[in-house]
Amino acid sequence: MADLTLPAELATPDWLAPTPNAAQTPLPEALHRALNSAAHRERWKYTKAEVFLGATHTAANLPQISGEQQPGIDLQQTTKPVPLVGFDLDQAPEAFARLCYASNILTIDISAPTTEILTLVHASSTVPVLIRVAEGASLTLNEISDCDSDAQQTIWIDLAANAEMKHSRNALDTAGAHWQYLNVRLQRDASYRLHNHVTGCASRRQDIHVLMDGQGAEANLISAGSVEGKTALDQQFTLEHRQPRGRSQQTIHNIVANGGKCSFNGRIHIHAGAAGTDAQLANRNLGMGEHATINTKPELEIYTDDVSCAHGATVGTISQEALFYLLSRGIDQGAAQALLSQGFLRQCIDGPLAESALETLIGGASVGL
Amino acid sequence: MSLLNVSDLHASVITDDQTQPILKGLNLTVEAGEVHAIMGPNGSGKSTLANVVSGRPGYQVDNGAATLEGSPLLELEPYERAQLGVFLAFQYPVEIPGVSNMEFLKASIDSLARARGEEQPNTAQFMRQVRELASSLDLDPAFLKRGVNEGFSGGEKKRNEIMQLLLLDPKLAVLDETDSGLDIDALKVVAEGVNRYRSASNGVVLITHYQRLLDYIVPDFVHVLSNGQIIESGDKSLALELEAKGYAWLT
């Protein structure tokens, strides 16, 4: 296998100095090593990394932004130092490279509890975004991908103590090779909730890396995906508990039908000292029609006692018991299957972007019922 | 023409690698307006009868016939039998998260109306009717927005079955141990619902282990099923006799 290489020469930005791992080795070398590690190969087992890596240096626009004109929000396009505490080069070398290639990034600082929704719409590759929510502040973020060709979006979110964020994300477009990287760091008692609604596209890749970096932090990731026809979705979720008494819950439901290809990897890493952690993950996959390909892998690394951790991955078809229940009430085979598959996804559709997600993923919300 | 006519029915349950005969020549005729109680020991074939009539997968008809008002049932898909007017109240109603009770009921009533060439009911009217029915069965109407049977107690699930019976108003109701797991108050609510459903134009097949239910739903006929055949039939006094003596004196 040929080595993965960076697509262009890369200079170390000044602001990288405080980042661990980057200091000892020259950056291009450190990235090269990370890109060709066994762990990296495993993360890109089902999606060709070359395509995504090769586009990390291409030009990026600002996302379309609305809701930023309210007290407590400060937007900056900046090249100044932005230390990313806890961000691990080995974990995400592509994201690191993209950050280094970017001529500027967008920082969004939230200094107070906000009331209106901040919306980011990506119509193409967008500049790296860093959202910092200050202690006790809160934000509701809607993020919509509306791309029709190759695109990359990278977002870092840093939640200070007691900060709160509700993040809804719809990636329901027909992008080409689409990569979304999301890194969330939670400090003490911070809370983060993600409603992720997604379809397959030519090749869609979602990396989510959540760092529980303060005591009592709480993260909730809920995702509904539909991968139909000749489309692909590859989701790689990593949740690290680094501090005691964190709670995390991940629920990911995907329907894969008629030639769709869906991969999910859910890694939970509970570090030494993260006592009292409660980490739950459930990935359920429903295969329908002909030739659905589903890869799901749970990964658990636990280095402390006194944790409660449940990790389940299932691949199945529609429950015959449930199907018969509907049939016995006069609902025909096709309608009953549709109701059941819709119900399977609806369990994971919520939040302010739910309506359009329902429309795209299950063809309507059956309003009022 | 009889409402339900089951003649010489032989059926097997299909397990992983074999079929096991359960019904061995069962005959049963239900006329409109009648309630037939089917009693019998465990394993005698009571639930198999309900499942074969309603078309549950996992069973194989080896011989015989079943008709509803003269129309053959056993070749039909389960939804076609329901559209003809067969209703099975489940012994173990299924939980379906993500599909709300209201949505499920609407899909059902719309399918039945379409199949019968009737107009689909107006949504607002329909929802009001369902809420009223729920209240009349001591079901909190708030449950209608939740997933089908999701998080229901055993008693609530059975009352939900009865609510569907009243809403869908089938020609033939087959109640498979609807009394199992109910306390006496819930049993009365269920029985009251079944009695409300009873009319001169429909029929009930009531499968039960215990005579207790028959104090509240008085049957016209009681049949004892044993080893896949009806071995004794009588009026409601047969149930009392069974309660006193057990099944052993018959088998």
Coordinates of C-alpha atoms in Angstrom, one line a residue:
Chain A
M1 CA 0.0 0.0 0.0
A2 CA 1.4 3.4 -1.0
D3 CA 2.0 5.9 1.8
L4 CA -0.6 8.6 2.2
T5 CA 1.1 11.9 1.6
L6 CA 0.1 15.5 2.1
P7 CA -1.2 17.2 -1.0
A8 CA 1.0 20.3 -0.7
E9 CA 3.9 21.7 1.2
L10 CA 2.9 22.7 4.7
A11 CA 4.3 25.4 6.9
T12 CA 3.8 25.1 10.7
P13 CA 1.5 28.0 11.8
D14 CA 2.8 30.0 14.7
W15 CA -0.2 29.2 16.8
L16 CA 0.5 25.5 16.8
A17 CA 3.3 25.8 19.3
P18 CA 1.1 25.0 22.4
T19 CA -0.4 21.8 20.8
P20 CA 1.0 18.6 22.2
N21 CA 2.7 16.1 19.8
A22 CA 3.4 18.8 17.3
A23 CA 6.3 20.4 19.3
Q24 CA 8.8 17.6 19.2
T25 CA 8.8 16.5 15.6
P26 CA 8.6 18.7 12.6
L27 CA 4.9 19.0 11.6
P28 CA 5.0 17.4 8.1
E29 CA 6.9 14.4 9.5
A30 CA 4.5 14.0 12.5
L31 CA 1.5 14.2 10.1
H32 CA 3.1 11.7 7.7
R33 CA 3.6 9.3 10.6
A34 CA 0.0 9.7 11.9
L35 CA -1.4 9.3 8.4
N36 CA 0.3 6.0 7.9
S37 CA -0.2 4.5 11.3
A38 CA -2.1 1.3 11.7
A39 CA -4.8 3.1 13.8
H40 CA -5.3 5.6 10.9
R41 CA -5.6 2.8 8.4
E42 CA -8.2 1.2 10.5
R43 CA -10.3 4.4 10.7
W44 CA -10.2 4.7 6.9
K45 CA -10.8 1.0 6.2
Y46 CA -14.1 1.6 4.4
T47 CA -13.6 5.0 2.8
K48 CA -10.6 6.0 0.6
A49 CA -8.6 8.5 2.6
E50 CA -6.7 9.7 -0.5
V51 CA -9.7 11.6 -1.9
F52 CA -10.3 13.4 1.3
L53 CA -6.7 14.1 2.2
G54 CA -6.0 15.3 -1.3
A55 CA -8.6 18.1 -0.9
T56 CA -7.5 19.4 2.5
H57 CA -5.6 22.3 1.0
T58 CA -8.2 23.4 -1.5
A59 CA -9.8 26.9 -1.1
A60 CA -12.6 27.3 1.3
N61 CA -15.3 30.0 1.7
L62 CA -17.0 31.4 4.7
P63 CA -20.2 29.6 5.6
Q64 CA -23.4 31.6 5.3
I65 CA -24.2 32.9 8.8
S66 CA -27.4 34.1 10.4
G67 CA -28.4 34.8 13.9
E68 CA -25.0 36.3 14.8
Q69 CA -26.4 39.7 15.4
Q70 CA -27.3 39.2 19.0
P71 CA -25.7 40.0 22.3
G72 CA -23.1 37.6 23.5
I73 CA -21.8 36.5 20.0
D74 CA -18.5 37.7 18.5
L75 CA -17.4 36.6 15.1
Q76 CA -13.8 37.0 13.8
Q77 CA -12.0 35.9 10.7
T78 CA -8.6 35.5 12.1
T79 CA -5.1 34.1 11.6
K80 CA -4.1 34.8 15.2
P81 CA -3.0 32.0 17.6
V82 CA -5.9 29.8 18.5
P83 CA -4.6 27.1 20.8
L84 CA -6.7 24.0 20.6
V85 CA -6.4 22.3 23.9
G86 CA -6.6 18.6 23.8
F87 CA -6.7 18.3 20.1
D88 CA -4.7 15.3 19.1
L89 CA -2.7 15.2 15.9
D90 CA -2.6 11.4 15.8
Q91 CA -6.3 11.1 16.1
A92 CA -7.1 13.4 13.2
P93 CA -4.2 14.2 10.9
E94 CA -6.4 15.3 8.0
A95 CA -8.2 17.8 10.2
F96 CA -4.8 19.0 11.5
A97 CA -3.5 19.4 7.9
R98 CA -6.6 21.3 6.9
L99 CA -6.2 23.7 9.8
C100 CA -2.6 24.3 8.8
Y101 CA -3.4 24.9 5.1
A102 CA -6.2 27.4 5.9
S103 CA -5.1 31.0 5.4
N104 CA -7.6 32.0 8.0
I105 CA -10.3 30.5 10.3
L106 CA -13.6 31.7 11.7
T107 CA -13.8 32.1 15.4
I108 CA -17.2 32.4 17.1
D109 CA -17.0 33.4 20.8
I110 CA -20.1 33.1 22.9
S111 CA -19.8 35.1 26.1
A112 CA -23.4 34.9 27.4
P113 CA -26.5 32.8 27.3
T114 CA -27.9 33.4 23.8
T115 CA -31.6 33.1 22.9
E116 CA -31.6 33.0 19.1
I117 CA -30.4 30.2 17.0
L118 CA -27.0 30.7 15.2
T119 CA -27.2 29.1 11.8
L120 CA -24.3 28.1 9.6
V121 CA -25.0 26.9 6.0
H122 CA -22.2 25.3 4.1
A123 CA -22.7 25.5 0.3
S124 CA -19.1 24.3 -0.3
S125 CA -15.9 23.7 1.6
T126 CA -15.8 26.2 4.4
V127 CA -13.0 27.6 6.4
P128 CA -12.3 25.9 9.7
V129 CA -14.6 27.1 12.4
L130 CA -13.8 27.4 16.1
I131 CA -16.7 28.0 18.5
R132 CA -15.8 28.9 22.1
V133 CA -18.6 29.0 24.6
A134 CA -17.6 30.8 27.8
E135 CA -18.3 29.7 31.3
G136 CA -22.0 29.6 31.9
A137 CA -22.9 30.7 28.4
S138 CA -25.1 28.8 26.0
L139 CA -25.7 28.4 22.3
T140 CA -28.1 26.7 20.0
L141 CA -26.3 26.0 16.7
N142 CA -28.0 24.9 13.5
E143 CA -25.6 23.6 10.9
I144 CA -26.8 22.8 7.4
S145 CA -24.8 21.3 4.6
D146 CA -26.1 22.3 1.2
C147 CA -23.4 21.1 -1.2
D148 CA -23.6 19.6 -4.7
S149 CA -20.0 18.7 -5.1
D150 CA -16.9 17.7 -3.1
A151 CA -16.8 19.6 0.2
Q152 CA -15.1 19.7 3.6
Q153 CA -16.1 21.3 6.8
T154 CA -14.1 21.2 10.0
I155 CA -15.5 22.5 13.3
W156 CA -14.0 22.7 16.7
I157 CA -16.2 23.5 19.7
D158 CA -14.8 24.3 23.1
L159 CA -17.3 24.5 26.0
A160 CA -16.0 26.1 29.2
A161 CA -17.3 25.1 32.6
N162 CA -21.1 25.0 32.8
A163 CA -21.5 26.0 29.2
E164 CA -24.3 24.5 27.3
M165 CA -24.7 23.8 23.6
K166 CA -27.5 22.3 21.5
H167 CA -26.2 21.5 18.0
S168 CA -28.4 20.3 15.2
R169 CA -26.9 19.3 12.0
N170 CA -28.5 18.3 8.7
A171 CA -26.4 16.8 6.0
L172 CA -29.1 15.8 3.6
D173 CA -27.6 17.1 0.4
T174 CA -26.2 15.4 -2.7
A175 CA -22.6 16.3 -2.2
G176 CA -19.8 14.4 -3.9
A177 CA -17.0 13.4 -1.5
H178 CA -18.2 15.2 1.6
W179 CA -16.2 15.2 4.8
Q180 CA -17.4 16.7 8.1
Y181 CA -15.0 16.8 11.0
L182 CA -16.3 17.8 14.4
N183 CA -14.3 18.1 17.6
V184 CA -16.0 19.0 20.8
R185 CA -14.3 19.5 24.1
L186 CA -16.3 19.8 27.3
Q187 CA -15.0 21.2 30.5
R188 CA -16.5 20.9 34.0
D189 CA -20.3 20.4 34.0
A190 CA -20.6 21.5 30.4
S191 CA -23.3 19.9 28.4
Y192 CA -23.5 19.2 24.7
R193 CA -26.3 17.7 22.7
L194 CA -26.1 16.8 19.0
H195 CA -29.0 16.0 16.7
N196 CA -27.3 14.7 13.5
H197 CA -29.5 13.9 10.5
V198 CA -27.8 12.6 7.5
T199 CA -28.2 10.8 4.2
G200 CA -25.7 9.0 2.1
C201 CA -24.1 10.9 -0.8
A202 CA -21.5 9.8 -3.3
S203 CA -19.2 9.4 -0.3
R204 CA -20.0 11.0 3.0
R205 CA -17.7 10.8 5.9
Q206 CA -18.5 12.2 9.4
D207 CA -15.8 12.2 12.1
I208 CA -16.9 13.2 15.5
H209 CA -14.5 13.4 18.4
V210 CA -15.8 14.4 21.8
L211 CA -13.5 15.0 24.7
M212 CA -15.0 14.9 28.2
D213 CA -12.3 17.1 29.7
G214 CA -13.9 18.2 32.9
Q215 CA -15.7 16.6 35.8
G216 CA -19.5 16.0 35.4
A217 CA -19.6 16.9 31.7
E218 CA -22.6 15.5 29.8
A219 CA -22.8 14.7 26.1
N220 CA -25.7 13.4 24.1
L221 CA -25.2 12.4 20.5
I222 CA -28.3 11.3 18.5
S223 CA -28.1 10.5 14.9
A224 CA -30.5 9.3 12.2
G225 CA -29.2 8.3 8.8
S226 CA -30.6 7.0 5.6
V227 CA -28.3 5.4 3.1
E228 CA -30.2 4.5 0.0
G229 CA -29.2 3.5 -3.5
K230 CA -25.7 4.0 -4.7
T231 CA -24.7 6.2 -1.8
A232 CA -22.3 5.8 1.1
L233 CA -22.0 7.0 4.6
D234 CA -19.0 6.4 7.0
Q235 CA -19.4 7.6 10.6
Q236 CA -16.5 7.5 13.0
F237 CA -17.4 8.6 16.5
T238 CA -14.9 8.8 19.3
L239 CA -15.9 9.7 22.8
E240 CA -13.1 10.1 25.4
H241 CA -13.9 10.4 29.1
R242 CA -10.8 12.0 30.6
Q243 CA -12.3 13.2 33.9
P244 CA -14.6 11.7 36.6
R245 CA -18.4 11.5 36.6
G246 CA -19.0 12.3 33.0
R247 CA -22.1 11.0 31.3
S248 CA -22.4 10.3 27.6
Q249 CA -25.1 8.7 25.6
Q250 CA -25.0 8.0 21.9
T251 CA -27.9 6.7 19.9
I252 CA -27.3 6.1 16.2
H253 CA -29.9 4.6 13.9
N254 CA -29.2 4.0 10.2
I255 CA -31.3 2.5 7.5
V256 CA -29.3 1.1 4.6
A257 CA -31.2 0.1 1.5
N258 CA -30.8 -1.0 -2.1
G259 CA -27.1 -0.9 -2.7
G260 CA -26.3 1.6 0.1
K261 CA -23.1 1.3 2.0
C262 CA -22.9 2.4 5.6
S263 CA -20.0 2.1 8.1
F264 CA -20.1 3.1 11.7
N265 CA -17.3 2.9 14.2
G266 CA -18.1 4.0 17.8
R267 CA -15.1 4.2 20.1
I268 CA -15.5 4.9 23.8
H269 CA -12.2 5.5 25.6
I270 CA -12.4 5.9 29.4
H271 CA -9.1 7.1 30.8
A272 CA -7.5 6.2 34.1
G273 CA -9.0 8.4 36.8
A274 CA -12.4 9.0 35.0
A275 CA -14.2 7.3 37.9
G276 CA -18.0 7.4 38.0
T277 CA -18.3 7.6 34.2
D278 CA -21.5 6.6 32.6
A279 CA -21.1 5.9 28.9
Q280 CA -23.7 4.4 26.7
L281 CA -23.7 3.8 23.0
A282 CA -26.3 2.1 20.8
N283 CA -25.9 1.7 17.1
R284 CA -28.8 0.1 15.3
N285 CA -28.8 -0.6 11.6
L286 CA -31.8 -1.7 9.5
G287 CA -31.1 -3.3 6.2
M288 CA -33.8 -3.1 3.6
G289 CA -34.2 -4.2 0.0
E290 CA -31.3 -5.7 -2.0
H291 CA -27.6 -5.5 -1.3
A292 CA -27.2 -3.3 1.7
T293 CA -23.7 -3.2 3.1
I294 CA -23.4 -2.4 6.8
N295 CA -20.2 -2.4 8.8
T296 CA -20.4 -1.5 12.5
K297 CA -17.7 -1.9 15.1
P298 CA -18.0 -1.1 18.8
E299 CA -14.7 -0.3 20.4
L300 CA -14.2 0.1 24.2
E301 CA -11.1 1.0 26.0
I302 CA -11.6 1.3 29.7
Y303 CA -8.7 2.1 32.1
T304 CA -10.6 2.7 35.3
D305 CA -12.9 0.8 37.6
D306 CA -16.2 2.1 38.8
V307 CA -17.7 2.9 35.4
S308 CA -21.0 2.1 33.9
C309 CA -20.6 1.4 30.2
A310 CA -22.9 -0.2 27.7
H311 CA -22.1 -0.5 24.0
G312 CA -24.3 -2.2 21.6
A313 CA -24.3 -2.6 17.8
T314 CA -27.0 -4.4 15.9
V315 CA -27.7 -5.1 12.3
G316 CA -31.1 -6.4 11.4
T317 CA -34.2 -6.3 9.3
I318 CA -37.7 -5.2 10.2
S319 CA -39.1 -7.1 13.2
Q320 CA -41.5 -9.7 12.0
E321 CA -43.5 -9.5 15.1
A322 CA -44.1 -5.7 14.7
L323 CA -44.8 -6.3 11.0
F324 CA -47.5 -8.9 11.7
Y325 CA -49.0 -6.6 14.3
L326 CA -49.5 -3.9 11.7
L327 CA -50.7 -6.4 9.0
S328 CA -53.2 -7.8 11.4
R329 CA -54.8 -4.3 11.5
G330 CA -55.3 -4.3 7.8
I331 CA -52.2 -2.2 6.8
D332 CA -50.7 -3.7 3.7
Q333 CA -47.2 -5.0 3.5
G334 CA -45.6 -1.9 1.8
A335 CA -47.3 0.6 4.1
A336 CA -46.5 -1.5 7.2
Q337 CA -42.8 -1.7 6.2
A338 CA -42.7 2.0 5.5
L339 CA -44.3 2.8 8.9
L340 CA -41.8 0.6 10.7
S341 CA -38.7 2.0 8.9
Q342 CA -40.0 5.5 9.5
G343 CA -40.5 4.8 13.1
F344 CA -37.0 3.4 13.4
L345 CA -35.5 6.7 12.2
R346 CA -38.0 9.0 13.9
Q347 CA -36.7 7.8 17.3
C348 CA -33.5 9.7 16.5
I349 CA -34.9 12.8 14.8
D350 CA -35.5 15.8 17.0
G351 CA -34.5 19.4 17.6
P352 CA -34.9 22.6 15.6
L353 CA -34.0 21.0 12.3
A354 CA -36.3 18.0 12.8
E355 CA -38.9 19.1 10.3
S356 CA -36.7 19.2 7.2
A357 CA -35.0 16.0 8.4
L358 CA -38.4 14.2 8.7
E359 CA -39.3 15.5 5.3
T360 CA -36.1 14.1 3.6
L361 CA -35.5 11.0 5.7
I362 CA -39.0 9.7 6.0
G363 CA -41.1 11.8 3.7
G364 CA -43.1 13.9 6.1
A365 CA -43.9 14.3 9.7
S366 CA -47.5 13.1 9.8
V367 CA -48.3 16.4 11.4
G368 CA -50.7 16.3 14.3
L369 CA -50.6 12.5 14.7
Chain B
M1 CA -74.1 -18.4 5.8
S2 CA -72.0 -18.6 9.0
L3 CA -69.9 -15.7 10.1
L4 CA -66.9 -18.1 10.8
N5 CA -66.7 -21.6 9.7
V6 CA -63.7 -23.7 10.5
S7 CA -63.8 -27.3 9.2
D8 CA -61.4 -30.2 9.8
L9 CA -58.5 -27.8 10.4
H10 CA -55.1 -29.4 10.7
A11 CA -52.2 -27.0 11.3
S12 CA -48.6 -27.3 12.5
V13 CA -46.3 -24.9 14.1
I14 CA -43.0 -24.5 12.2
T15 CA -39.9 -24.5 14.4
D16 CA -36.3 -24.2 13.3
D17 CA -36.0 -27.5 11.5
Q18 CA -39.3 -29.2 11.8
T19 CA -43.1 -28.9 11.9
Q20 CA -45.1 -30.0 14.8
P21 CA -48.8 -30.8 14.3
I22 CA -51.0 -28.9 16.8
L23 CA -54.5 -28.7 15.4
K24 CA -55.8 -32.1 14.4
G25 CA -59.2 -31.7 12.8
L26 CA -60.8 -28.8 14.5
N27 CA -64.4 -27.8 13.7
L28 CA -66.0 -24.6 14.8
T29 CA -69.0 -22.6 13.6
V30 CA -69.7 -19.1 14.8
E31 CA -72.9 -17.3 13.8
A32 CA -73.3 -13.6 13.9
G33 CA -74.3 -12.4 17.3
E34 CA -72.6 -15.2 19.1
V35 CA -69.7 -15.4 21.6
H36 CA -67.8 -18.6 21.7
A37 CA -65.4 -19.3 24.6
I38 CA -62.5 -21.7 23.8
M39 CA -60.9 -23.2 26.9
G40 CA -58.4 -25.9 27.3
P41 CA -55.2 -26.9 28.9
N42 CA -51.8 -25.5 28.0
G43 CA -50.6 -26.7 24.6
S44 CA -54.0 -27.8 23.5
G45 CA -53.9 -25.5 20.5
K46 CA -55.9 -22.4 21.6
S47 CA -53.4 -19.8 20.5
T48 CA -52.6 -21.8 17.4
L49 CA -56.2 -21.5 16.4
A50 CA -56.1 -17.7 16.8
N51 CA -52.9 -17.4 15.0
V52 CA -53.9 -19.6 12.0
V53 CA -57.2 -17.8 11.6
S54 CA -55.4 -14.4 11.6
G55 CA -52.5 -15.5 9.4
R56 CA -49.5 -15.2 11.7
P57 CA -46.3 -16.4 10.1
G58 CA -44.7 -19.6 11.5
Y59 CA -47.7 -21.9 11.1
Q60 CA -48.6 -24.2 8.3
V61 CA -52.1 -25.3 7.3
D62 CA -52.0 -29.0 6.6
N63 CA -55.6 -29.6 5.8
G64 CA -59.1 -28.1 6.2
A65 CA -60.6 -24.7 5.6
A66 CA -61.7 -21.6 7.4
T67 CA -64.2 -19.1 5.9
L68 CA -65.5 -15.7 6.9
E69 CA -69.1 -15.2 5.6
G70 CA -68.2 -17.8 3.0
S71 CA -64.9 -16.3 1.8
P72 CA -61.9 -18.6 2.2
L73 CA -59.4 -17.1 4.7
L74 CA -56.4 -19.3 4.8
E75 CA -55.0 -18.4 1.4
L76 CA -55.1 -14.7 2.2
E77 CA -52.4 -12.4 3.5
P78 CA -52.9 -11.3 7.1
Y79 CA -53.8 -7.7 6.0
E80 CA -56.4 -9.1 3.6
R81 CA -58.0 -11.1 6.3
A82 CA -58.2 -7.9 8.5
Q83 CA -59.7 -6.0 5.6
L84 CA -62.4 -8.7 5.3
G85 CA -63.2 -8.2 9.0
V86 CA -60.9 -10.5 11.1
F87 CA -59.4 -8.9 14.2
L88 CA -56.9 -10.6 16.5
A89 CA -56.5 -9.2 20.0
F90 CA -52.9 -10.2 20.8
Q91 CA -51.9 -12.1 23.8
Y92 CA -48.6 -10.1 23.8
P93 CA -49.2 -6.8 22.0
V94 CA -46.1 -5.5 20.3
E95 CA -44.2 -2.3 21.2
I96 CA -43.3 -0.2 18.2
P97 CA -41.2 2.8 19.2
G98 CA -41.2 5.7 16.8
V99 CA -44.7 4.9 15.4
S100 CA -47.2 6.8 17.4
N101 CA -50.4 5.1 18.5
M102 CA -52.5 7.7 16.7
E103 CA -50.5 7.4 13.5
F104 CA -50.8 3.6 13.6
L105 CA -54.6 3.8 14.2
K106 CA -55.0 6.2 11.4
A107 CA -53.0 4.0 9.0
S108 CA -55.2 1.1 10.0
I109 CA -58.5 2.8 9.7
D110 CA -57.5 4.4 6.3
S111 CA -56.4 1.0 5.0
L112 CA -59.6 -0.6 6.0
A113 CA -61.7 2.2 4.5
R114 CA -59.7 2.0 1.2
A115 CA -60.0 -1.7 0.9
R116 CA -63.8 -1.5 1.4
G117 CA -64.2 1.4 -1.0
E118 CA -65.3 3.7 1.9
E119 CA -64.3 7.3 2.5
Q120 CA -61.4 7.8 4.8
P121 CA -62.5 9.6 8.0
N122 CA -61.8 13.2 8.5
T123 CA -58.6 13.5 10.6
A124 CA -60.0 15.9 13.3
Q125 CA -63.1 13.8 13.8
F126 CA -61.1 10.6 13.9
M127 CA -58.7 12.0 16.5
R128 CA -61.7 13.1 18.7
Q129 CA -63.2 9.6 18.4
V130 CA -60.0 7.9 19.4
R131 CA -59.5 10.2 22.4
E132 CA -63.0 9.5 23.6
L133 CA -62.6 5.8 23.2
A134 CA -59.3 5.9 25.1
S135 CA -60.9 7.8 28.0
S136 CA -63.8 5.3 28.1
L137 CA -61.2 2.5 28.6
D138 CA -59.3 4.4 31.3
L139 CA -56.4 5.1 29.0
D140 CA -54.8 8.5 29.3
P141 CA -55.3 10.1 25.9
A142 CA -51.7 11.4 26.2
F143 CA -50.5 7.9 25.3
L144 CA -51.8 8.4 21.8
K145 CA -48.8 10.5 20.9
R146 CA -46.4 7.9 22.3
G147 CA -45.0 4.9 20.4
V148 CA -47.4 2.0 19.9
N149 CA -47.6 0.2 23.2
E150 CA -44.3 1.8 24.2
G151 CA -43.8 1.7 27.9
F152 CA -47.3 0.4 28.5
S153 CA -48.1 -1.8 31.5
G154 CA -49.6 -5.3 30.7
G155 CA -53.0 -4.0 31.5
E156 CA -52.7 -0.9 29.3
K157 CA -51.6 -3.0 26.4
K158 CA -54.7 -5.2 26.7
R159 CA -56.9 -2.1 27.0
N160 CA -55.3 -0.7 23.9
E161 CA -56.2 -4.0 22.1
I162 CA -59.8 -3.5 23.1
M163 CA -59.7 0.2 22.0
Q164 CA -58.6 -1.0 18.6
L165 CA -61.4 -3.6 18.6
L166 CA -64.0 -0.8 19.3
L167 CA -62.4 1.5 16.7
L168 CA -62.0 -0.9 13.9
D169 CA -65.3 -2.7 14.6
P170 CA -64.5 -6.0 12.8
K171 CA -66.9 -8.7 11.9
L172 CA -65.0 -11.3 13.9
A173 CA -63.0 -10.7 17.0
V174 CA -60.6 -13.3 18.1
L175 CA -59.4 -12.5 21.6
D176 CA -56.3 -14.5 22.6
E177 CA -56.1 -14.7 26.4
T178 CA -56.9 -11.0 26.7
D179 CA -57.5 -11.6 30.4
S180 CA -54.0 -12.9 31.1
G181 CA -52.1 -10.7 33.5
L182 CA -55.0 -8.4 34.3
D183 CA -56.1 -7.4 37.8
I184 CA -59.8 -7.5 38.5
D185 CA -60.4 -3.8 37.8
A186 CA -58.7 -4.0 34.4
L187 CA -60.5 -7.2 33.7
K188 CA -63.9 -5.4 34.2
V189 CA -62.8 -2.6 31.9
V190 CA -61.8 -5.0 29.2
A191 CA -65.0 -7.1 29.6
E192 CA -67.1 -4.0 29.5
G193 CA -65.3 -3.0 26.2
V194 CA -66.0 -6.4 24.6
N195 CA -69.6 -6.2 25.7
R196 CA -69.9 -2.8 24.1
Y197 CA -68.6 -4.3 20.9
R198 CA -71.0 -7.3 20.8
S199 CA -73.8 -6.9 18.4
A200 CA -76.2 -9.0 16.3
S201 CA -73.9 -8.5 13.3
N202 CA -70.6 -9.6 14.7
G203 CA -69.0 -12.6 16.5
V204 CA -66.4 -13.2 19.2
V205 CA -64.1 -16.1 19.7
L206 CA -62.8 -15.7 23.3
I207 CA -59.7 -17.8 24.1
T208 CA -59.2 -18.0 27.8
H209 CA -57.6 -20.1 30.5
Y210 CA -59.9 -19.1 33.3
Q211 CA -63.6 -19.1 33.9
R212 CA -63.3 -15.7 35.7
L213 CA -63.5 -13.7 32.4
L214 CA -66.8 -15.4 31.6
D215 CA -68.4 -13.9 34.7
Y216 CA -68.2 -10.6 32.8
I217 CA -68.4 -11.7 29.2
V218 CA -71.2 -14.3 29.1
P219 CA -70.6 -16.7 26.3
D220 CA -73.3 -18.4 24.2
F221 CA -71.1 -21.5 23.8
V222 CA -68.1 -22.9 25.6
H223 CA -65.8 -25.4 23.9
V224 CA -63.0 -27.4 25.4
L225 CA -60.0 -27.8 23.2
S226 CA -57.7 -30.7 23.8
N227 CA -54.9 -32.1 21.7
G228 CA -55.9 -30.1 18.7
Q229 CA -59.6 -30.9 18.7
I230 CA -62.8 -29.7 20.3
I231 CA -63.7 -32.5 22.6
E232 CA -66.7 -31.0 24.4
S233 CA -69.1 -28.1 23.8
G234 CA -71.8 -26.7 25.9
D235 CA -73.3 -23.5 27.3
K236 CA -71.7 -21.3 30.0
S237 CA -72.4 -24.0 32.7
L238 CA -69.6 -26.0 31.1
A239 CA -67.1 -23.4 32.1
L240 CA -68.3 -23.6 35.7
E241 CA -68.0 -27.3 35.6
L242 CA -64.4 -27.0 34.3
E243 CA -63.6 -24.6 37.0
A244 CA -64.7 -27.1 39.6
K245 CA -63.3 -30.2 38.1
G246 CA -60.4 -29.2 35.9
Y247 CA -59.8 -30.7 32.5
A248 CA -58.8 -34.1 33.6
W249 CA -62.3 -35.6 33.6
L250 CA -62.6 -34.8 29.9
T251 CA -59.3 -35.9 28.6

